[in-house]
mmCIF file of C-alpha atoms in Angstrom:
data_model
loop_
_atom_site.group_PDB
_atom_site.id
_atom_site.type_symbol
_atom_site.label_atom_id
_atom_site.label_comp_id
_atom_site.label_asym_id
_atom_site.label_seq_id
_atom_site.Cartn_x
_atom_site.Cartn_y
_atom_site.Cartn_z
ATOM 1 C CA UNK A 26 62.438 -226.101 93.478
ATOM 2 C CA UNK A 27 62.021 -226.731 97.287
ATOM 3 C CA UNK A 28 65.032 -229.279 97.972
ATOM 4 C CA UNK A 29 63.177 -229.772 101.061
ATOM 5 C CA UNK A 30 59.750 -230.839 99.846
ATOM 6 C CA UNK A 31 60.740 -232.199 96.278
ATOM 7 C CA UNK A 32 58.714 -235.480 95.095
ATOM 8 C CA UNK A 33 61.450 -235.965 91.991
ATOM 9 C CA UNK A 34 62.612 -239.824 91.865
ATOM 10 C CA UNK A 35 66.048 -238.212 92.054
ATOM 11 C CA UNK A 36 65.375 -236.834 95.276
ATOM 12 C CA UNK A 37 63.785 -239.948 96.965
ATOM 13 C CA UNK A 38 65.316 -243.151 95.588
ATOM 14 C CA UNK A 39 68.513 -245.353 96.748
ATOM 15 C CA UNK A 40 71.192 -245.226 94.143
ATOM 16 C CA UNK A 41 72.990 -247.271 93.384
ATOM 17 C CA UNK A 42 76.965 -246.038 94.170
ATOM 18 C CA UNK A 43 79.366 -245.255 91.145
ATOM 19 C CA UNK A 44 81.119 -248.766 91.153
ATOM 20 C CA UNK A 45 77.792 -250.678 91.805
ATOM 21 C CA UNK A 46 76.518 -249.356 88.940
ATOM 22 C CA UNK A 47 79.585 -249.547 86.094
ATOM 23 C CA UNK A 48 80.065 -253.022 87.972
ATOM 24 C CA UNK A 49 83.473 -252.714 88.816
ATOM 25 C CA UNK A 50 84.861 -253.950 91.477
ATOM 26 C CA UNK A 51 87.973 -252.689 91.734
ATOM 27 C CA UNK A 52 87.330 -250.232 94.834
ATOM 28 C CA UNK A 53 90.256 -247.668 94.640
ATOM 29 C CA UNK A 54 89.982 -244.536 97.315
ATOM 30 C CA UNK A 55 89.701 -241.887 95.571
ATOM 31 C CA UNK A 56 87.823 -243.288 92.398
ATOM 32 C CA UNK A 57 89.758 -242.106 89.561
ATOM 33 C CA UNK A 58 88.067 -241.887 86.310
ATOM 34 C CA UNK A 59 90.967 -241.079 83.853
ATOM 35 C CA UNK A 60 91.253 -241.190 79.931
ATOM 36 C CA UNK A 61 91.823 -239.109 77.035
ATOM 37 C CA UNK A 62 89.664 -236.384 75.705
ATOM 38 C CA UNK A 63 89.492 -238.198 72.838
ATOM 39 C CA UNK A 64 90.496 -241.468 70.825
ATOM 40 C CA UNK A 65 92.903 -240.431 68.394
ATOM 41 C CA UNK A 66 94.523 -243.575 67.411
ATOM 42 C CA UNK A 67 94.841 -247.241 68.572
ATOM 43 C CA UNK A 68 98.618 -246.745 69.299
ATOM 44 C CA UNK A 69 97.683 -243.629 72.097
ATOM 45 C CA UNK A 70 94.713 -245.305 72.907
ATOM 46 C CA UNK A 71 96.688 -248.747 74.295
ATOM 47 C CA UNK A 72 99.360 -246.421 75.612
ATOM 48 C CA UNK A 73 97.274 -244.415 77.774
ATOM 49 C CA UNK A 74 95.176 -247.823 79.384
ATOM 50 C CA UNK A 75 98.283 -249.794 79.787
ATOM 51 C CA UNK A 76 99.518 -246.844 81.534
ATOM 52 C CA UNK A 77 96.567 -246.573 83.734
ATOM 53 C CA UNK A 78 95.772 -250.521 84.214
ATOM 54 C CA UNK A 79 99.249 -250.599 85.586
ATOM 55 C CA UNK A 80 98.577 -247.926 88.507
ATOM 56 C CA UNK A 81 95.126 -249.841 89.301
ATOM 57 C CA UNK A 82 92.676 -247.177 87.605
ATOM 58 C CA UNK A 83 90.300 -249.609 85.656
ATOM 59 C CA UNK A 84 87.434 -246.950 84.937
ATOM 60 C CA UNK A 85 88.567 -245.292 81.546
ATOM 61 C CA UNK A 86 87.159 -242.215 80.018
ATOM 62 C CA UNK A 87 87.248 -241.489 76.168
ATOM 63 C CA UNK A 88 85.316 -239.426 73.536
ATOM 64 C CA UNK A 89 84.873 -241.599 70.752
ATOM 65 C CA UNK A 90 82.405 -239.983 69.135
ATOM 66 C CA UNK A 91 83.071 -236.039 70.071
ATOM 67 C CA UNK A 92 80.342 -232.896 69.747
ATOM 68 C CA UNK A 93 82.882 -229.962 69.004
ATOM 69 C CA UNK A 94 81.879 -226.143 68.936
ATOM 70 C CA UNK A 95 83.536 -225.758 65.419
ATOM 71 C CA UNK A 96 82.428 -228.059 62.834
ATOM 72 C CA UNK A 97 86.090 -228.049 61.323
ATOM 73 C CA UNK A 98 87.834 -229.522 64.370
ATOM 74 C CA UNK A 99 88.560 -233.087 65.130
ATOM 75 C CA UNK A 100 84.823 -235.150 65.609
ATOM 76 C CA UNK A 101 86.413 -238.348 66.846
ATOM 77 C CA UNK A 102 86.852 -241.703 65.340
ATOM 78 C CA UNK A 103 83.281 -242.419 65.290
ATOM 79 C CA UNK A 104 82.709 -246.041 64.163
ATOM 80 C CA UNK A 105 86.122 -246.831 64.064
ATOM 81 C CA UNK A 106 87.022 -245.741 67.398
ATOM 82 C CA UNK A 107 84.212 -248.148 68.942
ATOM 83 C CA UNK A 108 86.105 -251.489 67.043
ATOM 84 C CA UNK A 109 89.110 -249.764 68.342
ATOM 85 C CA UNK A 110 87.952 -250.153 71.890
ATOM 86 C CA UNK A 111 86.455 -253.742 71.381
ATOM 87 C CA UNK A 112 90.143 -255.028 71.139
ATOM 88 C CA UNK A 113 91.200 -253.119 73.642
ATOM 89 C CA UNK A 114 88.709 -254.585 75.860
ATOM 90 C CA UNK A 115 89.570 -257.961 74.933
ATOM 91 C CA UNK A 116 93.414 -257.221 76.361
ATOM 92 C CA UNK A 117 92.257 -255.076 78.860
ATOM 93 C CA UNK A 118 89.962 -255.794 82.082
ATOM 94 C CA UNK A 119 88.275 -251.839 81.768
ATOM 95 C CA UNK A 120 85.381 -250.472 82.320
ATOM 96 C CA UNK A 121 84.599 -247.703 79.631
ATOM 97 C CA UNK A 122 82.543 -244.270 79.943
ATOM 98 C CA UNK A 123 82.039 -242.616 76.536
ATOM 99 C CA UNK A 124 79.896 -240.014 75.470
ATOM 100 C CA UNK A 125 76.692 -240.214 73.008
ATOM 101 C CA UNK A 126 75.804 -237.728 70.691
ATOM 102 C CA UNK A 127 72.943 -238.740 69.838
ATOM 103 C CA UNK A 128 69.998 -241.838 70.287
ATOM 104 C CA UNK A 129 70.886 -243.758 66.740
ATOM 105 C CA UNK A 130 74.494 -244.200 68.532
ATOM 106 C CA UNK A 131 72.764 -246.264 71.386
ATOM 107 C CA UNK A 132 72.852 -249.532 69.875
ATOM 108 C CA UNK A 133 76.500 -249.493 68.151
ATOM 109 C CA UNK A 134 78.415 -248.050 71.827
ATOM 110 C CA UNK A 135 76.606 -250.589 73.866
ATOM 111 C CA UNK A 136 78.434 -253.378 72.514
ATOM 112 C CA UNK A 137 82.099 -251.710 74.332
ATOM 113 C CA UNK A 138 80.470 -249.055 76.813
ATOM 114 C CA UNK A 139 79.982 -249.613 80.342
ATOM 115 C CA UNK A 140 78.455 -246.075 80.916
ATOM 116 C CA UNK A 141 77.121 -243.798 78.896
ATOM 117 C CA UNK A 142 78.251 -239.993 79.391
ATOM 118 C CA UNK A 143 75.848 -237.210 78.514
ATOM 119 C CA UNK A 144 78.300 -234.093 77.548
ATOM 120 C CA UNK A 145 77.459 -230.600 78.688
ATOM 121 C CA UNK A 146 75.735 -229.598 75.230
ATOM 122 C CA UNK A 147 73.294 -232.411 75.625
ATOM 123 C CA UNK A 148 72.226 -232.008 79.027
ATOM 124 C CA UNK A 149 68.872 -230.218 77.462
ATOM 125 C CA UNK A 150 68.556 -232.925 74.937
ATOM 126 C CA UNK A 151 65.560 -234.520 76.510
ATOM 127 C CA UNK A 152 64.455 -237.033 73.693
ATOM 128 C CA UNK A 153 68.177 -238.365 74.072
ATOM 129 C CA UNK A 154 67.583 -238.406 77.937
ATOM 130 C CA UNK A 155 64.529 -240.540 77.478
ATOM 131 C CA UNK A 156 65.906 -243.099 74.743
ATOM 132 C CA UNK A 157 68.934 -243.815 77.522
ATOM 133 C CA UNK A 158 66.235 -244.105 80.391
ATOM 134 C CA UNK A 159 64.876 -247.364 78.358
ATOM 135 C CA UNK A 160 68.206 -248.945 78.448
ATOM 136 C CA UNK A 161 69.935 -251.134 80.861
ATOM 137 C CA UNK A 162 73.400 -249.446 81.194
ATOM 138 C CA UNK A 163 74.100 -246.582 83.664
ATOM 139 C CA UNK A 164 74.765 -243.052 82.543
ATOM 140 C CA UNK A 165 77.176 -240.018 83.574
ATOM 141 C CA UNK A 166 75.498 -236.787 83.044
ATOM 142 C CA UNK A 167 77.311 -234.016 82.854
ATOM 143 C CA UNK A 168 76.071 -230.578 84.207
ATOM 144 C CA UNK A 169 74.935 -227.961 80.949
ATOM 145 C CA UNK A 170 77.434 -224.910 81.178
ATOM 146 C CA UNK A 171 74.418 -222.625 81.985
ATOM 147 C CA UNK A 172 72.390 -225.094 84.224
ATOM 148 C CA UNK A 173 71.371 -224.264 87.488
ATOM 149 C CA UNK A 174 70.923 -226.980 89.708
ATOM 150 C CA UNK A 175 67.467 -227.317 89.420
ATOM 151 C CA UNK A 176 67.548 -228.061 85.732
ATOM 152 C CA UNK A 177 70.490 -230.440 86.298
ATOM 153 C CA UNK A 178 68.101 -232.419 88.803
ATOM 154 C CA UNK A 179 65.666 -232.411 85.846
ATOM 155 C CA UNK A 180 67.692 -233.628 83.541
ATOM 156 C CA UNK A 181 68.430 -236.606 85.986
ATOM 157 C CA UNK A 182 64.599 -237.393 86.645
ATOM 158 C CA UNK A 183 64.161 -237.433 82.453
ATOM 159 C CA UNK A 184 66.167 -240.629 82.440
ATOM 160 C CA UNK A 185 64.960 -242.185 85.682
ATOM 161 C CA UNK A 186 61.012 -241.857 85.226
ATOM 162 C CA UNK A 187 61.231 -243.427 81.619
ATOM 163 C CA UNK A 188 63.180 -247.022 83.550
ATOM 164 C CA UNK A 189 66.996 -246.450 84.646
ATOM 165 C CA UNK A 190 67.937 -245.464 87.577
ATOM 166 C CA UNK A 191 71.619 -246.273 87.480
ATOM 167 C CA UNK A 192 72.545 -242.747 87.096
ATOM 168 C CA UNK A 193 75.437 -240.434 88.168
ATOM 169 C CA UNK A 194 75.766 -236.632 87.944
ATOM 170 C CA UNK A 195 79.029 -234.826 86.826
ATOM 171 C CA UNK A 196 79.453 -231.109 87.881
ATOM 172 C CA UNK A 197 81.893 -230.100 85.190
ATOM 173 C CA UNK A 198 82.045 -226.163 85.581
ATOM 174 C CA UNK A 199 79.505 -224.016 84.716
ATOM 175 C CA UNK A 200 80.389 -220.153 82.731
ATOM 176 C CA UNK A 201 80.116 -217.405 83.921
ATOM 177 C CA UNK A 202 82.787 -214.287 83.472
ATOM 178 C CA UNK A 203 85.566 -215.314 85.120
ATOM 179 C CA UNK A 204 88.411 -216.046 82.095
ATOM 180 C CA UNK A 205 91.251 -217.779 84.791
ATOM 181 C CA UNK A 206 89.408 -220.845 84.208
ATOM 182 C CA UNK A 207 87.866 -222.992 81.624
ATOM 183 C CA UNK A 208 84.258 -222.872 83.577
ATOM 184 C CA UNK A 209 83.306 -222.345 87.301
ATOM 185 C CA UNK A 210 84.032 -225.108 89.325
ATOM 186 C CA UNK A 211 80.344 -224.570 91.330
ATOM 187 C CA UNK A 212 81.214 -226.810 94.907
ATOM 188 C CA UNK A 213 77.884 -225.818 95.899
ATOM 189 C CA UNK A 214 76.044 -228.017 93.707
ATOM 190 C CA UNK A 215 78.176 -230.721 94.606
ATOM 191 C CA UNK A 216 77.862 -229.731 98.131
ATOM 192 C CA UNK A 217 73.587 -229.610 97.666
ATOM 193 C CA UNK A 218 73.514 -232.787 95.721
ATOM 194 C CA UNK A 219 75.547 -234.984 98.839
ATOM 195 C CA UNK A 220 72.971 -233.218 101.387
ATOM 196 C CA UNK A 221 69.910 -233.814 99.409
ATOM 197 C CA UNK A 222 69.842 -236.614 97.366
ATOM 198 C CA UNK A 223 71.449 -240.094 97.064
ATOM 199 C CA UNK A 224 72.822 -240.095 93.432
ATOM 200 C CA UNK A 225 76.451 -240.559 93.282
ATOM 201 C CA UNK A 226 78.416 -236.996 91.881
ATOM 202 C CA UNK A 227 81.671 -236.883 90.426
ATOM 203 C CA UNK A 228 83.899 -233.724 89.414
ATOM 204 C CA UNK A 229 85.259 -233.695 85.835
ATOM 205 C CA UNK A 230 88.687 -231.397 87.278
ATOM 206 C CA UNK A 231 89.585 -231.001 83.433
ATOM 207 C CA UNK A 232 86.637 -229.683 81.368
ATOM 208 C CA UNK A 233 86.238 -227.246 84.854
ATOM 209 C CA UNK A 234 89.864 -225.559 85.298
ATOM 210 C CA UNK A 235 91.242 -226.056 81.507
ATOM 211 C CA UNK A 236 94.450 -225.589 82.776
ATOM 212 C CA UNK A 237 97.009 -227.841 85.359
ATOM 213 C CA UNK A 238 98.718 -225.629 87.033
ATOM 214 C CA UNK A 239 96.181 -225.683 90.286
ATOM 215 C CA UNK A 240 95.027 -229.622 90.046
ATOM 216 C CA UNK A 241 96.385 -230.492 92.898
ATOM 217 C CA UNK A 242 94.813 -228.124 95.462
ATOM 218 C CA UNK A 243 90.936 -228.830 93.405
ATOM 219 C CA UNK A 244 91.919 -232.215 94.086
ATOM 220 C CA UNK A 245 91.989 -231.713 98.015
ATOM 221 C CA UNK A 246 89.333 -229.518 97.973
ATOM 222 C CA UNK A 247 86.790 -232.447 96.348
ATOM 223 C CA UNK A 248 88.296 -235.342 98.801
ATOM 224 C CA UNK A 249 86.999 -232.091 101.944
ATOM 225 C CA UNK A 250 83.688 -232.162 99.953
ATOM 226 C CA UNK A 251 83.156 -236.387 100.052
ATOM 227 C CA UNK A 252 82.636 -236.801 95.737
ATOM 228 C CA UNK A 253 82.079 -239.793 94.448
ATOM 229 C CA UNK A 254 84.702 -239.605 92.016
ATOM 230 C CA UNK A 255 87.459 -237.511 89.714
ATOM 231 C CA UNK A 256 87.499 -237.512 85.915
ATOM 232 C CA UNK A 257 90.694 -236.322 85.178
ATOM 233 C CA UNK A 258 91.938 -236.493 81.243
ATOM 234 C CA UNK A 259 95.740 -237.710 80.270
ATOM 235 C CA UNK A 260 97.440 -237.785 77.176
ATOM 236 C CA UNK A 261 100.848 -239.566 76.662
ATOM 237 C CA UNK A 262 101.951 -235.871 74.474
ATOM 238 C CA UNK A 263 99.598 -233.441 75.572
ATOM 239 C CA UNK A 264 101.252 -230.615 73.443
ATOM 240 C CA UNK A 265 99.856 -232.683 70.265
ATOM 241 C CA UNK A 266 96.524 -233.145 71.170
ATOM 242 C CA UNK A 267 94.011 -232.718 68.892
ATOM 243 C CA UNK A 268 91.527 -231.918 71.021
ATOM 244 C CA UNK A 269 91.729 -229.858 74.641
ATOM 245 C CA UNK A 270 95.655 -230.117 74.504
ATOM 246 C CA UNK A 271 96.061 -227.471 77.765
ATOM 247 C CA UNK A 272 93.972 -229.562 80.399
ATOM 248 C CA UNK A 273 95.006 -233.063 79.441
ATOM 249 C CA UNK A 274 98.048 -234.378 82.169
ATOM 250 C CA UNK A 275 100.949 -235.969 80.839
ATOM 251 C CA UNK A 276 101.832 -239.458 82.228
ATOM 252 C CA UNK A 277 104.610 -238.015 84.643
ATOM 253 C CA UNK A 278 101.748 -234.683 86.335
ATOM 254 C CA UNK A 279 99.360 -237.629 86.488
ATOM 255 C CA UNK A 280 101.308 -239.791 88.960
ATOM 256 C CA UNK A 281 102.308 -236.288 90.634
ATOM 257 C CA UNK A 282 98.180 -235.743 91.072
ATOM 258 C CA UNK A 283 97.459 -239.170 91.852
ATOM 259 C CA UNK A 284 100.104 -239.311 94.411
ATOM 260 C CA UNK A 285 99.350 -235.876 95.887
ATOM 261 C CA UNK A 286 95.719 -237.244 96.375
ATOM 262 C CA UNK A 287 96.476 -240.508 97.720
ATOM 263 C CA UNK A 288 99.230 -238.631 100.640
ATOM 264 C CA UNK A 289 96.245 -236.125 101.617
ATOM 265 C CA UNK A 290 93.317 -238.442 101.724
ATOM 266 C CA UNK A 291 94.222 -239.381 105.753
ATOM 267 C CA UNK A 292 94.830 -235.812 106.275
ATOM 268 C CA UNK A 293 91.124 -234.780 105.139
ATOM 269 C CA UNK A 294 89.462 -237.792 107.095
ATOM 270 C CA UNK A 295 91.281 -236.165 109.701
ATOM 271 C CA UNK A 296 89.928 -232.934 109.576
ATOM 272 C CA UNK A 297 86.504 -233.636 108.563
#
């Protein structure tokens, strides 16, 4: 693909930006997009937004319903996670981005989601792309883990020529054979995607790194690189996770990251 020449929608329209289209209005610098890998219980699940309401961060991530690479591990709460986050919605002024599996989901997570999220394994799941393109609620697609950019920008146009165009990209890591990280945080999409197009990116810093010890310095590096936003996962007990246990932040490294942000955003304006 020519970046230079391409006729995709993606390359041509006016997005919408990431809080225009979830319709919040709550305009924090840097947009934080924070949550649990998954919903494990009611009792976390109000922990870990009370936590977050209180510091201002309104968008919430959580994997209700949740694709795992072994069938034996933990799937989610499925049904019972989406009545789980109707009450919390009623106590809570959120804004929720959860991930569907699959197209017969559509109609039972629009009733509590504010934004769908298309996970890494579904990226390539083009009949799913085209059932959320004939909805009216904005989607988060997530990078595949072998995708080149090209096929990421695909992905994209799948949902915007069948109707919606309030879409945003997630660069999540990609593998290749480095084993220090999770995946391969690639800043070069991110950095192609702000130069040639209009559709807001975020950086998912968790599912990238899988690990915490070197969050802090990613973190800078995306504020240099201008991203529309950071999904970072937290977990009130990490260590008893039942899903992605060594990415998630507890509540005390969260306020360490946020804060470390937040001190070096004036410092990157600065340089840039």
């Amino acid at each position: 693909m020519d970046l230079n020449n391409c006729q995709l929608k993606v390359m041509q329209e006016n997005f919408l930006n990431f809080y225009e289209q979830i319709g919040n209005n709550n305009k924090l610098s840097p947009n934080i997009i924070a949550g649990p890998c998954a919903m494990e219980s009611y009792e976390q699940m109000e922990s870990i937004i009370r936590f977050l309401v209180q510091r201002n961060i309104t968008n919430i991530r959580v994997g209700i319903y949740k694709p795992r690479t072994s069938p034996y591990d933990f799937q989610g709460l499925e049904n019972d996670g989406v009545e789980i986050i109707k009450q919390l919605k009623g106590m809570y002024s959120i804004k929720v981005i959860s991930e569907i599996v699959s197209p017969r989901h559509i109609d039972k997570m629009k009733e509590v989601v504010d934004m769908f999220q298309v996970g890494a394994r579904n990226m390539s799941n083009y009949e799913l792309l085209k059932e959320l393109g004939k909805v009216d609620i904005p989607v988060l697609l997530k990078r595949g883990i072998s995708a080149t950019i090209d096929e990421f920008l695909y992905a994209a146009e799948y949902i915007i020529v069948n109707g919606n165009s309030k879409v945003s990209l997630c660069e999540r890591g990609i593998r290749t054979f480095e084993t220090q990280t999770r995946n391969t945080l690639d800043i070069a999409c991110i950095a192609l995607i702000k130069k040639y197009t209009q559709i807001p990116i975020i950086v998912d810093v968790s599912h990238s790194l899988g690990r915490k010890d070197i969050i802090n310095q990613i973190g800078q590096a995306l504020l240099a690189l201008g991203v529309d936003g950071i999904m970072v996962e937290v977990h009130p007990k990490p260590q008893y996770a039942l899903s992605d246990s060594r990415q998630q932040l507890n509540f005390s490294e969260f306020d360490c990251f946020i804060k470390n942000l937040t001190n070096n955003i004036e410092n990157v304006e600065r340089v840039i």
